Amino acid sequence: MQTIVYQIKDAVYANLTNRCPCACTFCLRAKGPGVYGSPPLWLEREPAQAEIDAALDAQDWTRYRELVFCGYGEPTERLDALLAAAARRKALDPALRVRVNTNGLSDLVNGRPTAALFVGKVDCISISLNTDDPDEYLALCRPKFGPAAFPALLRFAREAAQAVPEVVLTVVGEPVTDLAKQTRCRALAESLGATLRVRPFENGTRRFPVP
Ligand code: SF4
């Protein structure tokens, strides 16, 4: 089965890749084949641009207000395909809100600054921050880039806030992130020109829901 797009509530989600430079201790991919009742999100192969466009064209966009690049991997691993698909949808439907849910490591993944590439194509970039502490970030997210990852995430967030209308950094609420740490994370987000969203802690099997 090849799930390129799936729907949750009033949004269409695009699943472009299963690659990710992180190995988060809380990754939902270790817990099952999908999220929130989605079809299985493990891809047999990464979809070509024409397949992505066709899958998005097949949606009844009168029923949805948002397109979210998310899926079961880091969407900026397919940055060119993501940007092309986002630009195409925006051209067809300028009122459609386009969001990217990312780990914020696009610059390291792609080997160049990338935030400016989202201008005009994406309305919101949601970045999993998880913590304000670089050492804790390393332990939680285990990025293949090592200690370079957390500063790269912050730099990407700052530059993205200059490029798109909305940048949101996310953490999971109590008991995972206590109020003091939430306060520090909010201050960090605001210093970058972003806002903080505290995602609900749900239960032990969905400890860190995919944002
Ligand atoms: S960044 Fe997301 S997809 Fe990648 S390992 Fe972490 S939770 Fe999983």
Short mmCIF file of C-alpha atoms and ligand atoms in Angstrom, two decimals:
data_model
loop_
_atom_site.label_atom_id
_atom_site.label_comp_id
_atom_site.label_asym_id
_atom_site.label_seq_id
_atom_site.Cartn_x
_atom_site.Cartn_y
_atom_site.Cartn_z
CA MET A 1 0.00 0.00 0.00
CA GLN A 2 1.29 3.43 -0.93
CA THR A 3 -0.28 6.22 1.16
CA ILE A 4 0.86 9.52 -0.33
CA VAL A 5 -1.98 11.54 1.17
CA TYR A 6 -4.38 10.97 4.04
CA GLN A 7 -7.00 13.07 5.76
CA ILE A 8 -7.47 14.02 9.39
CA LYS A 9 -10.39 16.29 10.25
CA ASP A 10 -10.22 19.31 7.93
CA ALA A 11 -6.70 18.79 6.67
CA VAL A 12 -5.01 16.76 3.97
CA TYR A 13 -1.64 15.36 5.00
CA ALA A 14 1.12 14.60 2.51
CA ASN A 15 3.47 11.70 3.22
CA LEU A 16 6.49 12.16 0.94
CA THR A 17 9.20 10.17 2.64
CA ASN A 18 10.03 7.85 5.51
CA ARG A 19 13.57 9.20 5.79
CA CYS A 20 14.55 11.21 8.85
CA PRO A 21 17.91 12.28 10.25
CA CYS A 22 16.69 11.77 13.81
CA ALA A 23 15.91 8.71 15.86
CA CYS A 24 13.72 10.26 18.54
CA THR A 25 13.16 8.16 21.61
CA PHE A 26 9.45 9.01 21.37
CA CYS A 27 8.95 8.51 17.62
CA LEU A 28 5.51 7.16 16.84
CA ARG A 29 6.93 5.23 13.92
CA ALA A 30 8.20 2.68 16.41
CA LYS A 31 4.69 2.16 17.75
CA GLY A 32 2.68 1.34 14.65
CA PRO A 33 2.16 1.84 10.95
CA GLY A 34 0.12 5.06 11.15
CA VAL A 35 -1.27 7.89 13.27
CA TYR A 36 -4.77 8.87 14.39
CA GLY A 37 -6.40 6.11 12.37
CA SER A 38 -4.53 6.93 9.16
CA PRO A 39 -3.78 4.22 6.64
CA PRO A 40 -0.30 2.65 6.92
CA LEU A 41 2.31 5.33 6.24
CA TRP A 42 5.31 3.18 5.47
CA LEU A 43 6.04 3.82 1.80
CA GLU A 44 7.06 1.05 -0.59
CA ARG A 45 9.06 3.75 -2.38
CA GLU A 46 9.11 7.53 -2.35
CA PRO A 47 6.48 8.96 -4.67
CA ALA A 48 7.59 10.86 -7.77
CA GLN A 49 6.52 14.46 -8.25
CA ALA A 50 3.81 13.50 -10.73
CA GLU A 51 2.39 10.99 -8.26
CA ILE A 52 2.34 13.59 -5.48
CA ASP A 53 0.62 16.12 -7.72
CA ALA A 54 -1.91 13.54 -8.89
CA ALA A 55 -2.68 12.45 -5.33
CA LEU A 56 -3.24 16.05 -4.25
CA ASP A 57 -5.28 16.86 -7.36
CA ALA A 58 -7.58 13.95 -6.49
CA GLN A 59 -8.66 15.54 -3.19
CA ASP A 60 -11.98 17.31 -2.84
CA TRP A 61 -10.51 20.60 -1.67
CA THR A 62 -13.92 22.04 -0.88
CA ARG A 63 -13.82 19.79 2.23
CA TYR A 64 -10.41 20.81 3.53
CA ARG A 65 -8.89 24.05 4.71
CA GLU A 66 -5.27 22.97 5.09
CA LEU A 67 -2.52 20.96 3.40
CA VAL A 68 0.09 19.64 5.82
CA PHE A 69 3.42 18.14 4.82
CA CYS A 70 4.05 15.70 7.62
CA GLY A 71 3.74 11.96 7.23
CA TYR A 72 6.04 9.25 8.53
CA GLY A 73 9.39 10.94 8.05
CA GLU A 74 10.98 14.35 7.82
CA PRO A 75 9.32 16.18 4.92
CA THR A 76 12.31 18.38 4.14
CA GLU A 77 14.14 15.21 3.12
CA ARG A 78 12.04 15.77 -0.04
CA LEU A 79 12.44 19.53 -0.06
CA ASP A 80 12.26 20.06 -3.82
CA ALA A 81 9.15 17.89 -4.14
CA LEU A 82 7.56 19.56 -1.13
CA LEU A 83 8.17 23.06 -2.48
CA ALA A 84 6.96 22.16 -5.96
CA ALA A 85 3.78 20.57 -4.61
CA ALA A 86 3.14 23.48 -2.25
CA ALA A 87 3.65 26.04 -5.02
CA ARG A 88 1.33 24.15 -7.31
CA ARG A 89 -1.46 23.95 -4.73
CA LYS A 90 -1.04 27.62 -3.85
CA ALA A 91 -1.31 28.56 -7.53
CA LEU A 92 -4.51 26.52 -7.86
CA ASP A 93 -6.02 27.67 -4.54
CA PRO A 94 -4.36 30.74 -3.01
CA ALA A 95 -6.68 30.59 0.03
CA LEU A 96 -5.48 27.11 1.01
CA ARG A 97 -3.36 27.13 4.15
CA VAL A 98 -0.12 25.17 3.72
CA ARG A 99 1.81 23.95 6.74
CA VAL A 100 5.04 22.00 7.14
CA ASN A 101 5.61 19.92 10.26
CA THR A 102 9.33 19.48 10.60
CA ASN A 103 12.16 18.69 12.96
CA GLY A 104 13.78 21.96 11.86
CA LEU A 105 16.92 20.35 10.43
CA SER A 106 16.26 21.19 6.79
CA ASP A 107 19.48 23.18 6.42
CA LEU A 108 21.60 20.26 7.56
CA VAL A 109 19.56 17.75 5.58
CA ASN A 110 19.93 19.79 2.40
CA GLY A 111 23.38 21.22 3.02
CA ARG A 112 22.36 24.84 2.51
CA PRO A 113 20.16 27.55 4.04
CA THR A 114 16.60 26.70 3.12
CA ALA A 115 14.19 28.91 5.05
CA ALA A 116 13.90 31.51 2.27
CA LEU A 117 12.78 28.81 -0.17
CA PHE A 118 9.42 28.60 1.62
CA VAL A 119 8.44 32.19 0.83
CA GLY A 120 5.06 32.37 -0.89
CA LYS A 121 4.56 28.61 -0.79
CA VAL A 122 4.02 27.87 2.90
CA ASP A 123 1.94 29.70 5.51
CA CYS A 124 3.12 27.96 8.64
CA ILE A 125 6.18 25.99 9.68
CA SER A 126 5.74 23.95 12.85
CA ILE A 127 9.02 22.82 14.37
CA SER A 128 9.39 20.17 17.07
CA LEU A 129 11.55 21.89 19.68
CA ASN A 130 10.91 19.44 22.54
CA THR A 131 13.30 21.18 24.93
CA ASP A 132 15.38 24.31 25.41
CA ASP A 133 18.38 22.28 26.54
CA PRO A 134 20.88 21.24 23.84
CA ASP A 135 22.06 18.17 25.75
CA GLU A 136 18.53 16.99 26.40
CA TYR A 137 17.70 17.59 22.74
CA LEU A 138 20.58 15.32 21.72
CA ALA A 139 19.46 12.61 24.10
CA LEU A 140 15.80 12.82 23.04
CA CYS A 141 16.13 13.26 19.28
CA ARG A 142 19.46 11.55 18.56
CA PRO A 143 20.09 13.49 15.32
CA LYS A 144 22.71 12.03 13.02
CA PHE A 145 24.26 15.52 12.86
CA GLY A 146 25.15 15.40 16.54
CA PRO A 147 25.62 18.65 18.50
CA ALA A 148 25.33 20.72 15.32
CA ALA A 149 21.63 19.92 15.14
CA PHE A 150 20.15 22.03 17.93
CA PRO A 151 21.81 25.33 16.88
CA ALA A 152 20.85 24.57 13.27
CA LEU A 153 17.23 24.09 14.37
CA LEU A 154 17.25 27.47 16.12
CA ARG A 155 18.88 29.21 13.15
CA PHE A 156 16.32 27.67 10.78
CA ALA A 157 13.48 28.79 13.05
CA ARG A 158 14.79 32.34 13.17
CA GLU A 159 15.21 32.54 9.40
CA ALA A 160 11.87 30.85 8.77
CA ALA A 161 10.17 33.47 10.93
CA GLN A 162 11.43 36.04 8.45
CA ALA A 163 10.23 34.00 5.49
CA VAL A 164 6.72 32.74 6.26
CA PRO A 165 3.75 34.24 8.11
CA GLU A 166 3.83 31.87 11.07
CA VAL A 167 6.49 29.76 12.78
CA VAL A 168 5.43 27.62 15.73
CA LEU A 169 7.79 25.73 17.99
CA THR A 170 6.21 22.82 19.82
CA VAL A 171 6.75 20.98 23.07
CA VAL A 172 4.63 18.40 24.85
CA GLY A 173 2.87 19.63 27.97
CA GLU A 174 3.03 18.36 31.51
CA PRO A 175 4.19 15.99 32.82
CA VAL A 176 6.73 15.71 29.97
CA THR A 177 7.56 19.42 29.94
CA ASP A 178 7.06 21.13 33.29
CA LEU A 179 5.80 24.68 33.53
CA ALA A 180 9.24 26.15 34.17
CA LYS A 181 10.62 24.54 31.03
CA GLN A 182 7.55 25.61 29.06
CA THR A 183 8.25 29.18 30.15
CA ARG A 184 11.87 28.92 29.00
CA CYS A 185 10.83 27.37 25.69
CA ARG A 186 8.27 30.14 25.15
CA ALA A 187 10.91 32.77 25.75
CA LEU A 188 13.25 30.99 23.35
CA ALA A 189 10.54 30.78 20.68
CA GLU A 190 9.68 34.44 21.04
CA SER A 191 13.34 35.42 20.83
CA LEU A 192 13.38 33.74 17.41
CA GLY A 193 10.23 35.48 16.19
CA ALA A 194 8.13 32.36 16.67
CA THR A 195 5.39 31.28 19.06
CA LEU A 196 5.26 28.23 21.30
CA ARG A 197 2.55 25.61 21.13
CA VAL A 198 2.24 23.17 23.99
CA ARG A 199 0.94 19.94 22.55
CA PRO A 200 -1.25 17.85 24.83
CA PHE A 201 0.27 14.94 26.64
CA GLU A 202 -2.06 12.09 25.83
CA ASN A 203 -1.00 8.79 27.34
CA GLY A 204 1.86 6.39 27.51
CA THR A 205 1.29 4.99 24.04
CA ARG A 206 1.03 8.39 22.36
CA ARG A 207 3.47 10.28 24.49
CA PHE A 208 4.72 12.67 21.86
CA PRO A 209 2.05 12.83 19.15
CA VAL A 210 3.28 13.81 15.72
CA PRO A 211 2.53 17.55 15.70
S1 SF4 B 1 11.89 13.83 13.88
FE1 SF4 B 1 9.81 12.98 13.82
S2 SF4 B 1 9.89 11.30 12.29
FE2 SF4 B 1 12.02 11.82 12.85
S3 SF4 B 1 12.55 10.34 14.46
FE3 SF4 B 1 11.81 12.24 15.44
S4 SF4 B 1 9.60 11.94 15.81
FE4 SF4 B 1 10.30 10.39 14.31
#
